[in-house]
Short mmCIF file of C-alpha atoms and ligand atoms in Angstrom, two decimals:
data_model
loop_
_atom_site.label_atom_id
_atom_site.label_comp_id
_atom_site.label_asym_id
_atom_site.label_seq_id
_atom_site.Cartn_x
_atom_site.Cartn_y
_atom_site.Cartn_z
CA UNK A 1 -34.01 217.12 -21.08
CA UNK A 2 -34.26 219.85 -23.68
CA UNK A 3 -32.27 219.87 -26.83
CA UNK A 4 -29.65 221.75 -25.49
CA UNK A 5 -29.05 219.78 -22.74
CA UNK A 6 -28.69 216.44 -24.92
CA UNK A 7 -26.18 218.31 -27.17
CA UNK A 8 -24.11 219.59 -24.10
CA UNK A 9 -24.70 216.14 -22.80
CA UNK A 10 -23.43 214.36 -26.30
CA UNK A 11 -20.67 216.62 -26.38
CA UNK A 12 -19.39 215.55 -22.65
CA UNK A 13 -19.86 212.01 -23.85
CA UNK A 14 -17.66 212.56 -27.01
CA UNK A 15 -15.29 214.43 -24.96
CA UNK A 16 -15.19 211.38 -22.49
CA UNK A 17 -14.60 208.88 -25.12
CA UNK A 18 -11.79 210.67 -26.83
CA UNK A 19 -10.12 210.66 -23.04
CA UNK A 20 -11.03 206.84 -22.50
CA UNK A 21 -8.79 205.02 -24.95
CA UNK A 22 -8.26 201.67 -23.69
CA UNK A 23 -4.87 201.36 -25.02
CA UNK A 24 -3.77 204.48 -23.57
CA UNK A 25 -4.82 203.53 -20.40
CA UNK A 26 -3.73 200.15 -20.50
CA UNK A 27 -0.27 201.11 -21.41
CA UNK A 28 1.45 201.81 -18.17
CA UNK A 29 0.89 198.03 -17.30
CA UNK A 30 1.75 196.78 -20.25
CA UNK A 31 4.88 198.51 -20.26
CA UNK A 32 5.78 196.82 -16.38
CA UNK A 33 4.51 193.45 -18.32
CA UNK A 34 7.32 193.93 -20.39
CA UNK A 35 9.73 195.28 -17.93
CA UNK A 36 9.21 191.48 -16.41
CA UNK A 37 9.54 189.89 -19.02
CA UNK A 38 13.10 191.72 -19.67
CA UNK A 39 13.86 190.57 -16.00
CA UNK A 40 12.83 186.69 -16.69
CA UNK A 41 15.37 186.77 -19.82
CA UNK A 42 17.92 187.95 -18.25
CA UNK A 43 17.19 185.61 -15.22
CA UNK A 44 16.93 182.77 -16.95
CA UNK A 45 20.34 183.51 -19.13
CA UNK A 46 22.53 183.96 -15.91
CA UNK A 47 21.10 180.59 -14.96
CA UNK A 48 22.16 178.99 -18.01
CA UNK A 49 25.71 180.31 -17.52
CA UNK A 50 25.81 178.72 -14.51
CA UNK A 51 25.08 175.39 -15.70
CA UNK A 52 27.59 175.94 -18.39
CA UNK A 53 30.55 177.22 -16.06
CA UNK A 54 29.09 174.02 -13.41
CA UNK A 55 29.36 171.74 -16.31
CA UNK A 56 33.24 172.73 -17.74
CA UNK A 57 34.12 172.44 -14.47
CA UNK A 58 32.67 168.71 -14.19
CA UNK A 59 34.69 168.04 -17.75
CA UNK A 60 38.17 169.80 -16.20
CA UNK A 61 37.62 167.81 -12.56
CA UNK A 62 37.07 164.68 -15.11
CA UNK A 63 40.03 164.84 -17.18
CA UNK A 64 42.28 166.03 -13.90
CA UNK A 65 40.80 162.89 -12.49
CA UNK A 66 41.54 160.71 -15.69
CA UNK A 67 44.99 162.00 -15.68
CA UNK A 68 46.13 160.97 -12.19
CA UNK A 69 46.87 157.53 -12.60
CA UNK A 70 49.34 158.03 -15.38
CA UNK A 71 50.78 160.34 -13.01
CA UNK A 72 51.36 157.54 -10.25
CA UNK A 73 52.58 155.26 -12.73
CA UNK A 74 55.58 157.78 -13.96
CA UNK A 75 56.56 158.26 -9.89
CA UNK A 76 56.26 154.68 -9.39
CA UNK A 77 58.20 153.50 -12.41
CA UNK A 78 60.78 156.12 -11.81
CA UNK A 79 61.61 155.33 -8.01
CA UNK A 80 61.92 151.42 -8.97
CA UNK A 81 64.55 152.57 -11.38
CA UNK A 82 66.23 154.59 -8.75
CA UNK A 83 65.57 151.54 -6.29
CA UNK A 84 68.21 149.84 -9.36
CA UNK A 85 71.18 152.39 -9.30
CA UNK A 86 73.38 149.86 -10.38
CA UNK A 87 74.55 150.51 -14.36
CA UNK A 88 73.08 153.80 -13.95
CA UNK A 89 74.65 157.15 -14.82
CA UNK A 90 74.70 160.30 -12.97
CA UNK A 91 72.97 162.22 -15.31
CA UNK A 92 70.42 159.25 -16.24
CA UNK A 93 70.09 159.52 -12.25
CA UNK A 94 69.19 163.48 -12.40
CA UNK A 95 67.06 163.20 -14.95
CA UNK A 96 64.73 160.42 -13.63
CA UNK A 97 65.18 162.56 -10.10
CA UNK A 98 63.51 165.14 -11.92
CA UNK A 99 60.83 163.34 -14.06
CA UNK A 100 59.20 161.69 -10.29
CA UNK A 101 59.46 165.17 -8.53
CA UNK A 102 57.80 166.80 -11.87
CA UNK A 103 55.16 164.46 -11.86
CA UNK A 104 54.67 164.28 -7.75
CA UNK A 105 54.39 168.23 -8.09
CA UNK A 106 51.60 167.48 -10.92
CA UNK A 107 49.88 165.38 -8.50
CA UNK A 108 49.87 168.24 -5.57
CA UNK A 109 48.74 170.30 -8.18
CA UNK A 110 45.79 168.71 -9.92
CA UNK A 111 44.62 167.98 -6.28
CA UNK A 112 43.99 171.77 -5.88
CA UNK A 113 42.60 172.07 -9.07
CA UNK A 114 40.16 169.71 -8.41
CA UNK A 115 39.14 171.06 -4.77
CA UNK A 116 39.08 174.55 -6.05
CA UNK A 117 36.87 173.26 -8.96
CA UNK A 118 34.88 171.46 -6.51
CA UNK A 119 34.15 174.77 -4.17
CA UNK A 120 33.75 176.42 -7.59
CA UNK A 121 30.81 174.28 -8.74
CA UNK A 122 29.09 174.28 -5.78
CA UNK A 123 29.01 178.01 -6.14
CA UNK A 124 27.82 178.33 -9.32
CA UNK A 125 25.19 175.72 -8.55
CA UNK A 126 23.88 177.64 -5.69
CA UNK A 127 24.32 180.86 -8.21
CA UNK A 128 21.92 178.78 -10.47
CA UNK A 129 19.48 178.07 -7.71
CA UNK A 130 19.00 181.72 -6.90
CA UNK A 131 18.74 182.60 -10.45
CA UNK A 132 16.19 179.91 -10.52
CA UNK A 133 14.46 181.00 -7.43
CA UNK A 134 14.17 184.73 -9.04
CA UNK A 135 13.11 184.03 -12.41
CA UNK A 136 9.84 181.60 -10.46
CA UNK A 137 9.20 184.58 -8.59
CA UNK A 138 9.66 187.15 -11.78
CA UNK A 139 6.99 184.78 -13.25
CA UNK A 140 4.24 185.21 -10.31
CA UNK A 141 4.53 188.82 -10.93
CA UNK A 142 4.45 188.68 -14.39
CA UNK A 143 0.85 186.52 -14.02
CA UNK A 144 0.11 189.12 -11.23
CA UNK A 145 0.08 191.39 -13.61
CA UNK A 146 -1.58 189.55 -16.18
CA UNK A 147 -5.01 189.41 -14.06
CA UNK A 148 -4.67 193.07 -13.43
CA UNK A 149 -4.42 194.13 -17.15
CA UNK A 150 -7.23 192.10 -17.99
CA UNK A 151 -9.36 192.96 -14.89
CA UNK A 152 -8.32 196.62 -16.05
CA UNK A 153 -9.65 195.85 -19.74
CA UNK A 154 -12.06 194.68 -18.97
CA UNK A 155 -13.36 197.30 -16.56
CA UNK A 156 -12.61 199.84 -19.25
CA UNK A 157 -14.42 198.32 -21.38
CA UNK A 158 -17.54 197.87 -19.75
CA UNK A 159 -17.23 202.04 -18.96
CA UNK A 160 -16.94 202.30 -22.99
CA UNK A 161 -19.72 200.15 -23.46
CA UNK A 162 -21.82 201.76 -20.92
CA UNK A 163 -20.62 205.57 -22.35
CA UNK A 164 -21.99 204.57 -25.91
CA UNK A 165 -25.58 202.93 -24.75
CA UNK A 166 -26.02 206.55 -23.46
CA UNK A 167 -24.28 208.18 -26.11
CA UNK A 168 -27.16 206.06 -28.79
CA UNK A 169 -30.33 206.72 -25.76
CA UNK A 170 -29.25 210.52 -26.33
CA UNK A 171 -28.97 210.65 -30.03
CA UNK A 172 -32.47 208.69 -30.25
CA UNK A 173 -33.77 211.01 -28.16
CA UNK A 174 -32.62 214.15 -30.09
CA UNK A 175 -34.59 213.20 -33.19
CA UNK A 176 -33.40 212.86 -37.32
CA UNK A 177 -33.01 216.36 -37.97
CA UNK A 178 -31.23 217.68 -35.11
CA UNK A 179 -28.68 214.17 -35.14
CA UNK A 180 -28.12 214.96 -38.70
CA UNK A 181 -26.65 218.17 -37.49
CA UNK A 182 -24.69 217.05 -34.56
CA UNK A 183 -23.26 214.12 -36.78
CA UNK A 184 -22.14 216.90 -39.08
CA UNK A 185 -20.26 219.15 -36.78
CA UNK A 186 -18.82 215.31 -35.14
CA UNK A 187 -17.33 214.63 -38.53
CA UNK A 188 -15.24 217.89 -38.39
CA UNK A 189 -14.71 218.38 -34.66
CA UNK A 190 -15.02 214.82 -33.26
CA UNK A 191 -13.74 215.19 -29.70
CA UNK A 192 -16.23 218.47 -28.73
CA UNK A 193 -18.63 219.15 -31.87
CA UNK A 194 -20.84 221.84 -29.71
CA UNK A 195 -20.29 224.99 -28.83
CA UNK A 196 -21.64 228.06 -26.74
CA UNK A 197 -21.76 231.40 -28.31
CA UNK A 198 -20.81 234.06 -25.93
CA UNK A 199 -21.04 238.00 -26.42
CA UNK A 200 -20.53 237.20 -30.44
CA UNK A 201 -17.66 234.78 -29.96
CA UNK A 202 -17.39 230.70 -30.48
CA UNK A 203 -16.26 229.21 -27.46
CA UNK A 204 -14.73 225.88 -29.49
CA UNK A 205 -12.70 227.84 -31.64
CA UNK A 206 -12.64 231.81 -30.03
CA UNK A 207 -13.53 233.50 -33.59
CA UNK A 208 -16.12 235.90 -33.75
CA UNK A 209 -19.27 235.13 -35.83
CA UNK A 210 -21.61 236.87 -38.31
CA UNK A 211 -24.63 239.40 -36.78
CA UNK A 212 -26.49 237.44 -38.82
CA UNK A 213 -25.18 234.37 -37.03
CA UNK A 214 -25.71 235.35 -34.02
CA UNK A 215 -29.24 236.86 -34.58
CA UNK A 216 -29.87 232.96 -35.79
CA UNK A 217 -28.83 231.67 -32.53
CA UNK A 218 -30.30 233.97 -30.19
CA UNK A 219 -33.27 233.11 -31.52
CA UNK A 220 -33.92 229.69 -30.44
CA UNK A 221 -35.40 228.54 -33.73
CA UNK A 222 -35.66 225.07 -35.19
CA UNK A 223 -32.63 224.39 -36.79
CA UNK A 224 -28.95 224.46 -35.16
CA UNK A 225 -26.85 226.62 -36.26
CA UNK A 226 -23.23 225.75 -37.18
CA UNK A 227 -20.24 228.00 -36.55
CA UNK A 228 -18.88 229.96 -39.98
CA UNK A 229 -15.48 229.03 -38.58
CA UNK A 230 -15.20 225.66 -36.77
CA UNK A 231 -18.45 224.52 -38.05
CA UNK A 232 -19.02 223.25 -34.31
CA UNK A 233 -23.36 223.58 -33.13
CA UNK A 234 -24.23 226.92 -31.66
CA UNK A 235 -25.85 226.90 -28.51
CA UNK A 236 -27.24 230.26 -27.04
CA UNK A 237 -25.49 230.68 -23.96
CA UNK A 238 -28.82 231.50 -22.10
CA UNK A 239 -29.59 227.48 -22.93
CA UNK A 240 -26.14 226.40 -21.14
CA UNK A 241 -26.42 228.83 -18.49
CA UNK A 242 -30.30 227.54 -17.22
CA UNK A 243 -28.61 223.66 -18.04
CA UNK A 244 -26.02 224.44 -16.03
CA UNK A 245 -27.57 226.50 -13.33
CA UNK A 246 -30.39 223.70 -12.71
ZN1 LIG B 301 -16.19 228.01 -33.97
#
């Protein structure tokens, strides 16, 4: 490898790296990470309102429940008055008439309540067991995905890693001098620092350099040359076209 082709080479590299940040690339699965996560909160919220609904409807069957035997004891008490119609008036009658067939209706009543309530819970508790059921499975994805993202960082990493042992081999093997150069133009153009000069022109930035610039460069010597413009390395394109050619 000549010069030339370690510069091109260091500039690929640099172009490479600037492509290759892990957090870019990691990003789409993050971002389904987190669209799981949404999914398990909002799975494991609809299975606490199920529990909730389940439980009020334990406390209502409860106190419907509770409330039935003072219910029996009003019809009960009432028809042993009416057994006693002696002494009694017509309206006193009525009225107790109408307290035994309130409370019977009651009694009809808070029966149905307390099937309904019944069918009800069973419902939400099934509700709860799906909800249950989905958020488990949410989870396996979501630790699915965890061993992908770090299988996927990991990989990336090791391509980084690998990408800067050549990236030092290349800049040992270009010497002080010339490094000291490439470094330069890195500091001001980091993601391609070289450039080829064709018929008079910079190809990193498309200005037009000196004569005497470009009587510098076609001459091979020594010492790089840096763009008056970009400050990006000159390379002659006769250098990149044998590199590229071979
Ligand atoms: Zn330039």
């Amino acid at each position: 490898m000549d010069k030339y082709e370690i510069l091109l080479e260091l500039n690929r590299i640099s172009e490479e790296k600037c492509k290759m940040d892990p957090k870019e690339q990691l990003r789409p699965i993050l971002k389904e990470m987190k669209h799981i996560k949404m999914a398990v909160e909002v799975g494991l919220q609809e299975q606490e309102a199920y529990v909730q609904a389940t439980a009020a409807a334990d406390k209502e069957i409860t106190e419907l429940r509770d409330h039935l035997p003072r219910l029996a004891a009003t019809i009960s008490r009432g028809k042993e008055r009416m057994a006693l119609v002696k002494g009694m008036t017509l309206k006193e009658m009525l009225s107790i008439q109408q307290t035994v067939a309130k409370s019977e209706d009651s009694v009809v009543q808070s029966r149905a309540r307390i099937d309904q309530l019944q069918y009800d819970c069973e419902e939400y508790l099934a509700e709860a067991r799906k909800a249950s059921a989905m958020v488990s499975e949410l989870k396996r994805q979501y630790n699915e995905k965890v061993k992908v993202y770090q299988k996927e960082k990991e990989r990336i990493e090791l391509q980084y890693a690998a990408l800067l042992s050549k990236e030092e081999a290349l800049k040992e093997a270009l010497g002080p001098k010339l490094l000291r150069a490439f470094n330069e133009a890195a500091r001001v153009v980091p993601v391609n620092p070289v450039a080829v000069l064709r018929n008079g022109y910079c190809s990193g930035c498309r200005v037009e350099v000196s004569g005497q610039m470009k009587r510098l460069v076609a001459q091979q010597s020594e010492n790089l040359q840096h763009c008056d413009h970009c400050r990006r390395i000159l390379l002659p394109a006769s250098a990149v076209r044998t590199y590229s050619d071979s």
